[in-house]
Amino acid sequence: MKVLNAIKASILDYCQQEFGIENNPNFLNISLTNPNFRSTGDYSFNFNGLRKFTTLDNTAFGEKLINESNFKLVIAEYDKGNFQIASAALKTGFINVKFSDLFWQIQLQEIAAKAQFTTHSKKAEKVLVEYGGPNTNKPLHIGHVRNMFLGFAMCEILKANGYKVIKANIYNDRGIAICKSMAAYIERSKGATPESTGIKGDHFVGDYYVLFGRIVEEQLRAIHHIPEDVANVYKHLGKEREVAEQETPIFQFAKELLLKWEAGEEQTVNLWKQMNAWVYEGFNQTYNNIGVDFEKNYYESETYKLGKSVITEGLEKKVFYKRADGAVAIDLTADGLDEKVLLRSDGTSIYITQDLGTAQLRYDEFAMDKMVYVVANEQDYHFKVLKLALQKLGKKWADGIYHLSYALVESPTGRFKSREGKTADADDLIAEVLRIAEEQTKALGKIDGFTNEQAEELYKTIGLGALKFFVLRVNPYKKIIFNPEESIDFHGHTGPYIQFAHARICAILRKAGAVEQKLKDAVALSNTERDLILMLSDYPNMLTTAAEKYDPSEVANYVYKLAQAYSKFYSEQPVLAAENEAEKKFRVLLSAQVARLINEGMKLLGIRVPEKM
RNA sequence: GGUUCGGUAGCUCAGUUGGAUAGAGCAACAGCCUUCUAAGCUGUGGGUCAUUGGUUCGAAUCCAAUCCGAAUCACCA
């Protein structure tokens, strides 16, 4: 808020003149008043940072600030009502300012008058956000779900901060993995298709990937005459799966397919296209279902040879060097990392080569100011190398690279493994969440007067709302323990709790008729009403923080707190049956704005809010 | 072993550019529906902020060491 900055400036100016203290904004900390002292103020100015340059004690120094600087004058400029300054707090180093009721009512009206909260203070910087990043040989799992929720929310948050956002997905659509599915398909499918079997395309292809693993086992049993009662073939052989499988005919076949694909052999390429097409159809259904989208798709098959020009550039600039064995590398030991190979000795690309090339490709295409990679924390090292390498090449735009690293989603017993039976499959998970939403909603008798279609819509809104909120409320770098039975809750710190607060406001607004944006008469505010307006006015601030920290959980927790305060207000104070017209109009306007910001905030998280539930 | 990231109530998490008496939710217990939707509200109990030391007016927050957990340290992706 403007007034806070003005107060800050007045104090800093005063301290510079009176005590010769450097005019440094960090010396004076402004924060919402600690809840324990809330009755004495809305905002607190912590002046310990300034006081330590003087020989005065807190109280004396604080009094000087209040009485000798322009402090009161500045506040009076913004707040013509009866603001209060708490003198009791001075001894601990705080000036607590409580603005007048009138001041807050004017704030509310200003918020209501704002058409949108998007801040366009800077030039519209362009940011490309990469998220999703699935392999095309198997269906999406819970890890992708966290990734996509995070990525989508991050994009929306950046947009709300005035950035021009490009949502990009990258498909790992080539390589040995998809060839394994293809090999198993050729061997065993008898021409089956998703249509003929009624199986969703990505699952269909994934099933052949799983089948490939079974064929490998069968063949190993045959080769080594392993009896049926030996459960674990690899343990029996004393070899890792990756090593053992290489001696099987089916693996050799898959490798052959990979070579044929690389050579562009028509039949193989056609099958590859066909199987990937099935997968994309399945993926698109899931994206649609969970409400995420992409504007630009990258395919590894099109970019995997990229990056050679960046390597050449690096060699020319002597940032990279050719080792004796012919591999191209970069020395990052000075940056606390190691020597890192960037190109194989046989001149072919590796993962990092591709990513260097793809980054350059994106810059050439979009000239973006920032690029965000939403990728799991397993790849922290990789992205450090990527960013450093590009920076050392003198590419200014590399400074804008940010790896939005997130931790894995784990089951209560540890890491999700598809073979443990515990389902980590995205589609299953979503179906389960919708089922719980339906069950709960019916049990509460909440769908009277709903058509079937509306009811289905509501289950989806609530179920997905619960899941998204569960994932997004947690800081990205913290791992999530997900227990399907217990994690999807609809009470307390959850998505549905917030949705419910919204629905209750909608019920009031339906009965209230038109919401008057201008309040004619001032009313006395309760503590909760004051808290609510204060939170509303903090929304733009929160938006900035969420973008700067690349952290959607900032938004999630803000919206939760807002809903929580509103629920308290709702139970304490009647809106429609307020004592007089002035109070009623005020409370209706307040309610409408709370609903609006709940809606806005949840939209940033990709969560819809119902009008009835 | 090196590096990085985590460790806050029984459980899941806020709070970490140093600030006042460390907060929510779940679970437990006790209340509140003739009044705008009880998926709600109110109250009670629950903490050596992993441990130890340091820095200073002040440390959950910064520094060092230690313990526990994870990731990474490929010419895999």
XYZ file of C-alpha atoms (C1' of nucleotides) in Angstrom:
690
model
C 0.000 0.000 0.000
C 1.118 3.499 -0.814
C 0.665 4.768 2.694
C 3.127 2.240 4.081
C 5.848 3.300 1.697
C 5.175 6.930 2.443
C 5.471 6.330 6.169
C 8.639 4.381 5.681
C 10.173 7.161 3.607
C 9.286 9.756 6.208
C 10.957 7.806 8.973
C 14.073 7.016 6.977
C 14.416 10.629 5.874
C 14.112 11.782 9.434
C 16.720 9.327 10.695
C 19.127 10.401 8.005
C 18.767 14.066 8.898
C 18.603 13.718 12.642
C 21.057 10.850 13.263
C 22.946 10.598 9.995
C 21.783 7.011 9.482
C 22.130 5.704 5.958
C 18.803 5.777 4.103
C 18.458 2.021 3.704
C 14.982 0.502 3.378
C 16.205 -2.696 5.043
C 16.660 -0.865 8.317
C 12.934 -0.485 8.809
C 10.802 -3.568 8.599
C 7.070 -3.249 7.951
C 4.786 -6.190 8.617
C 1.245 -7.063 9.462
C 0.900 -6.726 13.176
C 1.479 -9.991 14.973
C -1.925 -11.507 15.804
C -1.137 -11.331 19.505
C -0.970 -7.552 19.311
C -3.584 -7.130 16.667
C -5.812 -4.993 18.859
C -3.089 -2.353 18.948
C -2.395 -2.140 15.254
C -2.864 -3.203 11.664
C 0.728 -2.714 10.605
C 3.899 -2.726 12.647
C 7.050 -0.744 11.967
C 10.027 -2.425 13.553
C 12.611 0.237 14.212
C 15.251 -1.828 16.020
C 17.346 -1.741 12.870
C 17.525 2.045 13.078
C 17.708 2.409 16.797
C 20.912 0.436 17.112
C 22.745 3.315 15.421
C 21.806 5.558 18.344
C 22.383 5.549 22.068
C 18.702 6.009 22.854
C 16.487 3.340 24.303
C 13.543 1.979 22.374
C 10.866 4.116 23.941
C 12.765 7.369 23.625
C 13.759 6.626 20.071
C 10.245 5.535 19.087
C 8.740 8.667 20.544
C 11.133 10.817 18.598
C 10.179 9.012 15.397
C 6.502 9.526 16.007
C 6.655 13.104 17.188
C 9.544 14.643 15.334
C 9.311 13.061 11.892
C 6.447 13.576 9.472
C 5.020 10.289 10.619
C 1.606 11.479 11.725
C 1.299 13.995 8.943
C 1.906 11.345 6.330
C -0.685 9.011 7.798
C -3.206 11.821 8.071
C -2.766 12.443 4.373
C -4.108 8.970 3.640
C -6.260 8.379 6.655
C -8.444 11.288 7.622
C -10.236 9.292 10.284
C -8.994 8.512 13.740
C -5.955 6.367 13.302
C -4.154 5.213 16.422
C -0.547 4.694 17.369
C 0.187 2.293 20.197
C 2.752 3.693 22.599
C 2.914 0.546 24.716
C 4.636 -1.353 21.907
C 7.500 1.129 21.659
C 9.606 -0.496 24.319
C 9.900 -3.668 22.243
C 10.872 -1.701 19.183
C 7.612 -1.485 17.320
C 5.378 1.326 16.241
C 1.952 -0.184 15.763
C -0.427 1.770 13.602
C -4.092 1.090 13.583
C -5.867 2.791 10.743
C -9.380 4.086 11.135
C -12.498 2.148 10.241
C -13.188 4.708 7.562
C -9.772 4.175 6.028
C -10.426 0.477 5.641
C -13.835 1.041 4.134
C -12.278 3.275 1.535
C -9.691 0.574 0.854
C -12.506 -1.892 0.310
C -14.177 0.366 -2.194
C -10.925 0.854 -4.046
C -10.469 -2.889 -4.264
C -14.005 -3.281 -5.531
C -13.409 -0.621 -8.167
C -10.341 -2.396 -9.522
C -11.238 -4.293 -12.655
C -8.318 -6.674 -12.293
C -5.277 -7.200 -10.156
C -2.836 -7.854 -12.928
C 0.101 -5.587 -12.439
C 1.781 -4.300 -15.570
C 4.302 -2.058 -13.942
C 7.233 -3.438 -15.909
C 7.326 -4.079 -19.625
C 5.548 -7.291 -20.407
C 8.412 -9.720 -20.022
C 8.135 -13.002 -21.810
C 8.571 -16.202 -19.903
C 8.526 -19.707 -21.259
C 7.477 -22.337 -18.765
C 8.250 -25.941 -19.523
C 6.221 -28.470 -17.621
C 4.680 -31.871 -18.149
C 7.534 -33.685 -19.818
C 6.141 -37.200 -20.042
C 7.676 -40.228 -21.722
C 5.432 -41.614 -24.419
C 5.850 -45.256 -23.484
C 3.604 -45.227 -20.445
C 0.665 -43.387 -18.889
C 0.982 -40.377 -16.610
C 1.574 -41.033 -12.948
C 1.278 -39.066 -9.728
C 4.617 -37.355 -10.290
C 3.333 -35.846 -13.513
C 0.255 -34.732 -11.651
C 2.319 -32.684 -9.204
C 4.405 -31.402 -12.072
C 1.440 -30.281 -14.134
C -0.464 -28.716 -11.251
C 2.656 -26.785 -10.315
C 3.457 -25.806 -13.866
C -0.039 -24.695 -14.691
C -0.376 -22.682 -11.497
C 3.025 -21.092 -12.022
C 1.985 -19.987 -15.501
C -1.217 -18.426 -14.214
C 0.607 -16.674 -11.403
C 3.163 -15.256 -13.806
C 0.389 -14.069 -16.106
C -1.286 -12.351 -13.183
C 2.006 -10.555 -12.609
C 1.942 -9.149 -16.083
C 4.234 -11.614 -17.796
C 3.543 -12.925 -21.241
C 3.664 -16.668 -20.695
C 4.333 -19.479 -23.130
C 3.210 -22.825 -21.771
C 5.409 -25.496 -23.243
C 5.406 -29.251 -22.964
C 8.214 -31.552 -23.976
C 7.634 -35.127 -25.040
C 10.313 -37.720 -24.625
C 8.933 -39.556 -27.592
C 11.956 -41.452 -28.837
C 14.565 -43.871 -27.605
C 14.730 -47.384 -26.319
C 11.659 -47.113 -24.078
C 9.099 -46.573 -26.809
C 10.908 -49.183 -28.908
C 10.297 -51.703 -26.149
C 6.566 -51.038 -26.369
C 6.807 -51.343 -30.132
C 8.685 -54.630 -29.940
C 6.134 -56.169 -27.608
C 3.344 -54.823 -29.760
C 4.741 -56.397 -32.910
C 5.279 -59.711 -31.140
C 2.009 -60.089 -29.282
C -0.712 -57.639 -30.293
C -2.243 -59.472 -33.234
C -3.167 -56.048 -34.565
C -5.103 -54.875 -31.505
C -5.751 -51.130 -31.182
C -7.134 -48.882 -28.466
C -10.384 -48.812 -30.409
C -10.615 -52.586 -30.696
C -9.863 -53.121 -27.021
C -11.547 -50.057 -25.564
C -8.381 -49.142 -23.677
C -7.266 -45.508 -23.394
C -4.375 -44.940 -25.794
C -1.606 -44.145 -23.308
C -2.568 -47.112 -21.153
C -2.749 -49.299 -24.230
C 0.846 -48.480 -25.163
C 1.927 -48.654 -21.532
C 0.509 -52.151 -21.274
C 2.872 -53.257 -24.040
C 5.752 -51.676 -22.175
C 4.828 -53.787 -19.170
C 4.361 -56.800 -21.444
C 7.868 -56.244 -22.786
C 9.182 -56.715 -19.273
C 7.264 -59.963 -18.939
C 8.560 -61.273 -22.252
C 12.099 -60.506 -21.118
C 11.464 -62.590 -18.025
C 9.943 -65.457 -19.995
C 12.913 -65.493 -22.305
C 15.418 -65.347 -19.463
C 13.672 -68.273 -17.793
C 13.893 -70.216 -21.032
C 17.519 -69.339 -21.680
C 18.710 -70.132 -18.159
C 16.151 -72.885 -17.384
C 14.942 -71.010 -14.342
C 12.163 -72.943 -12.589
C 8.714 -71.441 -12.117
C 8.979 -71.240 -8.352
C 11.822 -68.733 -8.545
C 10.013 -65.435 -8.057
C 12.733 -62.951 -8.888
C 14.617 -63.818 -12.049
C 17.120 -60.994 -11.671
C 18.014 -61.857 -8.121
C 18.410 -65.456 -9.207
C 20.790 -64.413 -11.962
C 22.540 -61.929 -9.711
C 22.225 -59.228 -12.318
C 20.494 -55.917 -12.644
C 17.448 -55.911 -14.874
C 19.139 -53.524 -17.319
C 22.066 -55.860 -17.715
C 20.201 -59.149 -17.838
C 17.643 -58.054 -20.384
C 20.320 -57.385 -22.977
C 20.800 -61.050 -23.699
C 17.166 -61.631 -24.658
C 15.935 -61.753 -28.259
C 13.112 -59.307 -27.519
C 15.590 -56.726 -26.283
C 17.737 -57.224 -29.347
C 14.614 -56.685 -31.383
C 13.842 -53.440 -29.584
C 17.378 -52.240 -30.233
C 17.015 -53.149 -33.856
C 13.854 -51.053 -33.992
C 15.728 -48.130 -32.476
C 18.395 -48.363 -35.176
C 15.762 -48.660 -37.880
C 13.949 -45.670 -36.442
C 17.138 -43.641 -36.454
C 17.730 -44.682 -40.048
C 14.223 -43.513 -40.873
C 13.023 -46.923 -41.990
C 9.451 -46.366 -43.097
C 7.600 -49.250 -41.485
C 9.208 -48.655 -38.099
C 8.642 -44.930 -38.238
C 5.013 -45.502 -39.135
C 4.420 -47.821 -36.200
C 6.215 -45.334 -33.930
C 3.961 -42.567 -35.190
C 0.908 -44.710 -34.697
C 1.749 -45.696 -31.151
C 2.682 -42.172 -30.164
C -0.558 -40.904 -31.676
C -2.459 -43.270 -29.423
C -0.494 -42.026 -26.436
C -1.139 -38.377 -27.255
C -4.817 -39.037 -27.564
C -4.777 -40.536 -24.099
C -2.651 -37.741 -22.657
C -4.912 -35.093 -24.124
C -7.890 -36.694 -22.452
C -6.099 -36.519 -19.127
C -4.967 -32.922 -19.632
C -8.502 -32.026 -20.470
C -9.819 -33.874 -17.487
C -7.568 -32.115 -15.001
C -7.733 -28.775 -16.747
C -4.151 -28.163 -17.818
C -3.108 -26.960 -21.238
C -0.074 -26.224 -23.387
C 0.493 -23.749 -26.167
C 3.655 -25.226 -27.575
C 4.815 -28.807 -27.842
C 8.408 -29.870 -28.201
C 9.303 -33.386 -29.242
C 12.572 -35.005 -28.400
C 12.480 -36.744 -31.760
C 12.820 -33.325 -33.331
C 15.340 -31.851 -30.931
C 17.565 -34.770 -29.959
C 20.223 -33.921 -32.474
C 20.202 -30.268 -31.546
C 22.944 -28.582 -29.635
C 25.916 -29.174 -31.905
C 26.002 -25.507 -32.862
C 26.085 -24.510 -29.213
C 28.979 -26.953 -28.745
C 30.817 -25.387 -31.684
C 30.195 -21.944 -30.274
C 31.530 -23.067 -26.908
C 34.680 -24.475 -28.461
C 35.254 -21.306 -30.461
C 34.842 -19.165 -27.365
C 37.124 -21.585 -25.504
C 34.468 -22.035 -22.827
C 34.277 -25.738 -23.706
C 37.245 -27.889 -24.616
C 37.899 -31.134 -26.398
C 39.369 -33.792 -24.191
C 42.069 -36.193 -25.310
C 39.442 -38.889 -25.810
C 37.474 -36.611 -28.140
C 34.572 -35.780 -25.828
C 33.656 -32.122 -25.406
C 33.487 -30.950 -21.810
C 33.230 -27.919 -19.576
C 35.124 -27.393 -16.361
C 32.796 -26.271 -13.606
C 35.021 -27.088 -10.663
C 35.386 -23.379 -9.881
C 31.608 -23.255 -9.426
C 31.593 -26.146 -7.027
C 30.575 -28.677 -9.648
C 32.722 -31.067 -11.686
C 33.997 -31.458 -15.163
C 30.947 -32.248 -17.213
C 30.923 -33.944 -20.613
C 28.628 -32.127 -23.047
C 29.138 -34.186 -26.185
C 30.110 -37.829 -26.608
C 33.514 -38.711 -27.956
C 31.812 -40.172 -31.028
C 30.261 -36.764 -31.633
C 26.688 -37.737 -30.796
C 24.371 -35.796 -28.478
C 23.544 -36.596 -24.913
C 20.791 -35.214 -22.716
C 22.645 -32.011 -21.855
C 23.585 -31.403 -25.484
C 19.942 -31.540 -26.432
C 18.912 -29.238 -23.640
C 21.538 -26.690 -24.596
C 20.240 -26.842 -28.156
C 16.596 -26.694 -27.166
C 17.208 -23.708 -24.919
C 18.874 -21.879 -27.793
C 16.071 -22.904 -30.149
C 13.527 -21.443 -27.761
C 15.424 -18.235 -27.421
C 15.736 -17.902 -31.170
C 12.019 -18.427 -31.496
C 10.633 -16.414 -28.594
C 13.455 -14.208 -27.305
C 12.037 -14.827 -23.851
C 13.342 -12.986 -20.811
C 12.902 -15.926 -18.508
C 12.625 -19.658 -18.874
C 11.217 -21.828 -16.114
C 11.770 -25.580 -16.073
C 9.315 -27.454 -13.898
C 11.305 -30.612 -13.356
C 11.774 -32.910 -10.354
C 14.669 -32.293 -7.978
C 16.509 -35.365 -9.240
C 17.742 -33.058 -11.944
C 19.017 -30.199 -9.803
C 22.564 -30.896 -10.918
C 21.633 -31.045 -14.569
C 19.983 -27.640 -14.524
C 22.836 -26.064 -12.639
C 25.132 -27.251 -15.402
C 22.751 -26.103 -18.114
C 22.410 -22.601 -16.729
C 26.105 -22.200 -15.970
C 27.191 -23.452 -19.375
C 24.903 -21.001 -21.164
C 25.938 -18.147 -18.898
C 29.590 -18.845 -19.550
C 28.841 -18.616 -23.244
C 27.826 -15.056 -22.517
C 24.134 -15.551 -23.156
C 22.390 -12.884 -21.123
C 19.060 -14.660 -21.300
C 20.505 -17.609 -19.400
C 20.321 -15.466 -16.254
C 16.559 -15.821 -16.587
C 16.652 -19.603 -16.376
C 14.975 -20.943 -13.277
C 14.645 -24.572 -12.341
C 11.391 -24.956 -10.437
C 12.557 -28.016 -8.618
C 10.036 -30.082 -6.754
C 10.345 -33.135 -4.572
C 8.817 -36.487 -5.299
C 5.423 -37.685 -4.260
C 5.796 -40.694 -2.046
C 3.443 -43.263 -0.653
C 3.480 -43.809 3.118
C 5.770 -46.796 2.562
C 8.222 -44.912 0.401
C 8.613 -44.208 -3.232
C 5.728 -45.046 -5.530
C 6.611 -48.019 -7.647
C 4.212 -49.138 -10.294
C 4.867 -52.780 -9.578
C 3.997 -52.573 -5.895
C 0.320 -52.683 -6.679
C -0.210 -49.320 -4.972
C -1.517 -47.313 -7.816
C 0.355 -44.215 -8.776
C -1.492 -43.936 -12.044
C -2.824 -40.458 -12.725
C -6.122 -41.534 -14.264
C -6.857 -43.985 -11.459
C -6.038 -41.350 -8.898
C -8.354 -38.814 -10.481
C -11.157 -41.333 -10.783
C -10.731 -42.209 -7.131
C -10.887 -38.594 -6.075
C -14.056 -38.001 -8.048
C -15.592 -41.097 -6.550
C -14.879 -39.870 -3.028
C -16.325 -36.466 -3.902
C -19.500 -38.064 -5.185
C -19.856 -40.299 -2.160
C -19.347 -37.439 0.293
C -21.598 -35.042 -1.548
C -24.415 -37.559 -1.694
C -23.986 -38.450 1.951
C -24.453 -34.799 2.876
C -27.498 -34.492 0.675
C -25.960 -31.522 -1.069
C -27.288 -32.051 -4.542
C -30.983 -31.443 -4.135
C -32.193 -29.573 -7.157
C -29.134 -30.431 -9.220
C -29.466 -32.037 -12.639
C -27.309 -35.113 -13.195
C -24.997 -33.057 -15.300
C -24.621 -30.374 -12.654
C -24.009 -33.009 -10.021
C -21.262 -34.633 -12.102
C -19.734 -31.222 -12.635
C -19.784 -30.579 -8.915
C -18.073 -33.873 -8.068
C -15.350 -32.959 -10.480
C -14.979 -29.436 -9.127
C -14.741 -30.680 -5.568
C -12.693 -33.800 -6.178
C -10.107 -32.087 -8.332
C -10.196 -29.070 -6.053
C -9.281 -31.287 -3.123
C -6.466 -32.982 -5.026
C -4.992 -29.822 -6.510
C -5.099 -27.989 -3.240
C -3.544 -30.910 -1.433
C -0.619 -30.845 -3.836
C -0.244 -27.094 -4.219
C -0.511 -26.042 -0.602
C 2.862 -27.626 0.056
C 6.103 -25.883 -0.744
C 7.422 -27.395 -4.015
C 10.770 -28.413 -2.550
C 9.143 -30.492 0.141
C 8.238 -34.045 -0.601
C 4.613 -35.023 -0.395
C 3.467 -38.150 1.348
C 0.349 -39.184 -0.460
C -2.041 -41.691 0.963
C -5.090 -41.939 -1.304
C -7.416 -42.940 1.522
C -6.385 -40.215 3.934
C -5.046 -37.415 1.813
C -8.262 -36.544 0.096
C -10.059 -34.764 2.860
C -12.805 -32.197 2.486
C -12.535 -30.572 5.884
C -10.176 -28.027 7.326
C -7.130 -26.917 5.377
C -8.427 -28.181 2.041
C -9.734 -27.081 -1.323
C -13.369 -27.914 -0.579
C -13.247 -25.838 2.612
C -12.400 -22.821 0.492
C -14.953 -23.764 -2.129
C -17.558 -24.018 0.585
C -16.817 -20.535 1.852
C -17.291 -19.302 -1.692
C -20.577 -21.151 -2.137
C -21.920 -19.668 1.062
C -21.087 -16.174 -0.111
C -22.818 -16.882 -3.392
C -25.931 -17.911 -1.522
C -25.925 -14.584 0.265
C -25.300 -12.630 -2.900
C -28.145 -14.364 -4.693
C -30.491 -13.099 -2.021
C -28.900 -9.717 -1.621
C -29.637 -8.474 -5.108
C -27.377 -5.820 -6.592
C -24.112 -5.143 -4.791
C -23.520 -1.450 -4.258
C -19.892 -0.569 -4.936
C -20.036 2.775 -3.120
C -20.728 2.973 0.550
C -22.476 6.128 1.668
C -22.309 5.641 5.395
C -19.404 4.563 7.523
C -19.885 1.681 9.908
C -17.939 0.422 12.882
C -15.771 -2.536 11.922
C -15.438 -5.738 13.859
C -11.975 -7.250 14.188
C -12.835 -9.920 11.679
C -14.117 -7.428 9.122
C -10.956 -5.423 9.537
C -8.841 -8.572 9.087
C -10.706 -9.420 5.923
C -10.168 -6.053 4.277
C -6.557 -6.121 5.319
C -6.130 -9.474 3.628
C -7.914 -8.305 0.522
C -5.641 -5.327 0.268
C -2.645 -7.609 0.590
C -3.588 -9.612 -2.502
C -1.330 -7.791 -5.013
C 1.545 -8.131 -2.601
C 0.979 -11.850 -2.294
C 0.840 -12.180 -6.088
C 4.248 -10.577 -6.428
C 5.749 -12.781 -3.759
C 4.357 -15.945 -5.337
C 5.929 -15.011 -8.670
C 9.246 -13.950 -7.188
C 9.523 -17.115 -5.176
C 8.102 -19.273 -7.963
C 5.843 -20.742 -5.352
C 2.137 -21.465 -5.850
C 1.796 -22.513 -2.219
C 1.912 -18.797 -1.388
C -1.360 -18.408 -3.239
C -2.867 -21.555 -1.767
C -2.174 -20.490 1.782
C -3.363 -16.963 1.173
C -6.687 -18.143 -0.201
C -7.062 -20.534 2.686
C -6.509 -17.818 5.253
C -8.990 -15.590 3.495
C -11.623 -18.321 3.496
C -10.866 -19.070 7.109
C -11.369 -15.469 8.158
C -14.557 -15.297 6.154
C -15.949 -18.429 7.778
C -15.363 -16.820 11.137
C -17.073 -13.646 9.987
C -19.960 -15.651 8.581
C -20.663 -17.285 11.900
C -20.209 -14.115 13.904
C -22.094 -11.537 11.921
C -25.270 -11.711 9.907
C -25.066 -10.104 6.490
C -28.594 -9.941 5.189
C -30.037 -9.545 8.658
C -27.578 -6.853 9.702
C -28.868 -4.261 12.150
C -29.142 -1.482 9.632
C -28.882 -0.770 5.903
C -25.409 0.716 6.120
C -24.011 -2.390 7.777
C -25.820 -4.649 5.392
C -24.465 -2.832 2.348
C -20.985 -2.887 3.753
C -21.087 -6.576 4.548
C -22.545 -7.448 1.167
C -19.764 -5.552 -0.553
C -17.161 -7.152 1.685
C -18.596 -10.608 1.002
C -18.653 -9.986 -2.733
C -15.010 -8.962 -2.733
C -13.960 -11.936 -0.651
C -15.763 -14.213 -3.099
C -14.083 -12.476 -5.968
C -10.580 -12.885 -4.591
C -11.199 -16.474 -3.558
C -12.255 -17.088 -7.126
C -9.250 -15.225 -8.547
C -6.793 -16.992 -6.298
C -8.212 -20.431 -6.885
C -8.238 -19.807 -10.611
C -4.499 -19.234 -10.420
C -4.208 -22.693 -8.931
C -6.398 -24.184 -11.603
C -9.162 -24.835 -9.088
C -12.753 -23.964 -9.851
C -15.135 -22.717 -7.197
C -18.818 -23.676 -7.239
C -21.722 -21.339 -6.564
C -23.571 -24.065 -4.774
C -22.271 -27.124 -2.997
C 33.213 -39.878 0.553
C 31.947 -34.677 -2.142
C 27.758 -31.498 -3.229
C 22.637 -30.099 -2.690
C 17.915 -30.302 -0.218
C 14.879 -31.545 3.865
C 14.136 -32.471 9.778
C 8.780 -27.259 13.509
C 2.595 -30.507 17.979
C 0.876 -37.864 17.601
C 0.043 -36.928 11.848
C 0.080 -33.231 7.438
C 2.004 -28.492 6.973
C 2.686 -22.561 7.690
C 6.261 -19.411 9.719
C 13.151 -19.011 7.477
C 15.826 -11.255 3.387
C 16.981 -12.183 12.236
C 12.278 -9.149 15.765
C 6.950 -8.830 20.289
C 3.939 -14.434 23.744
C 6.228 -20.231 17.380
C 0.754 -20.803 14.202
C -3.116 -23.700 11.131
C -5.523 -28.285 9.752
C -6.226 -33.532 10.940
C -6.803 -36.808 15.010
C -8.807 -36.546 20.670
C -12.195 -34.208 24.043
C -16.281 -30.411 25.197
C -19.893 -27.069 23.166
C -22.914 -24.499 18.860
C -27.982 -25.818 13.521
C -36.496 -22.503 14.884
C -31.619 -17.179 12.048
C -27.611 -15.901 5.112
C -25.470 -23.739 3.163
C -22.753 -27.382 10.089
C -17.988 -29.669 3.792
C -18.993 -24.632 9.138
C -17.957 -21.995 14.058
C -16.111 -21.789 19.360
C -13.201 -23.865 23.293
C -9.523 -27.547 25.786
C -5.243 -30.397 25.800
C -0.804 -31.164 22.746
C 6.263 -28.009 21.318
C 13.934 -29.257 24.466
C 11.529 -25.629 16.474
C 16.784 -32.835 15.153
C 21.388 -32.044 18.675
C 25.484 -28.980 20.410
C 28.132 -24.667 20.153
C 28.735 -19.670 18.042
C 27.381 -14.615 16.044
C 24.087 -10.030 18.903
C 20.237 -5.909 22.013
C 17.380 -10.231 19.980
C 17.895 -16.873 16.630
C 12.885 -21.741 14.464
C 15.302 -18.144 11.002
C 22.349 -16.561 10.160
C 27.345 -19.479 10.912
C 30.040 -24.141 12.363
C 30.007 -29.137 13.803
C 27.167 -33.546 14.631
C 22.809 -36.980 13.961
C 18.680 -38.713 10.778
C 16.274 -38.898 5.738
C 16.416 -37.948 0.395
C 18.590 -36.643 -4.264
C 22.883 -36.262 -7.090
C 28.054 -36.934 -8.163
C 27.214 -41.233 -16.339
C 30.021 -40.215 -22.934
C 21.282 -42.535 -19.180
C 17.171 -39.500 -19.749
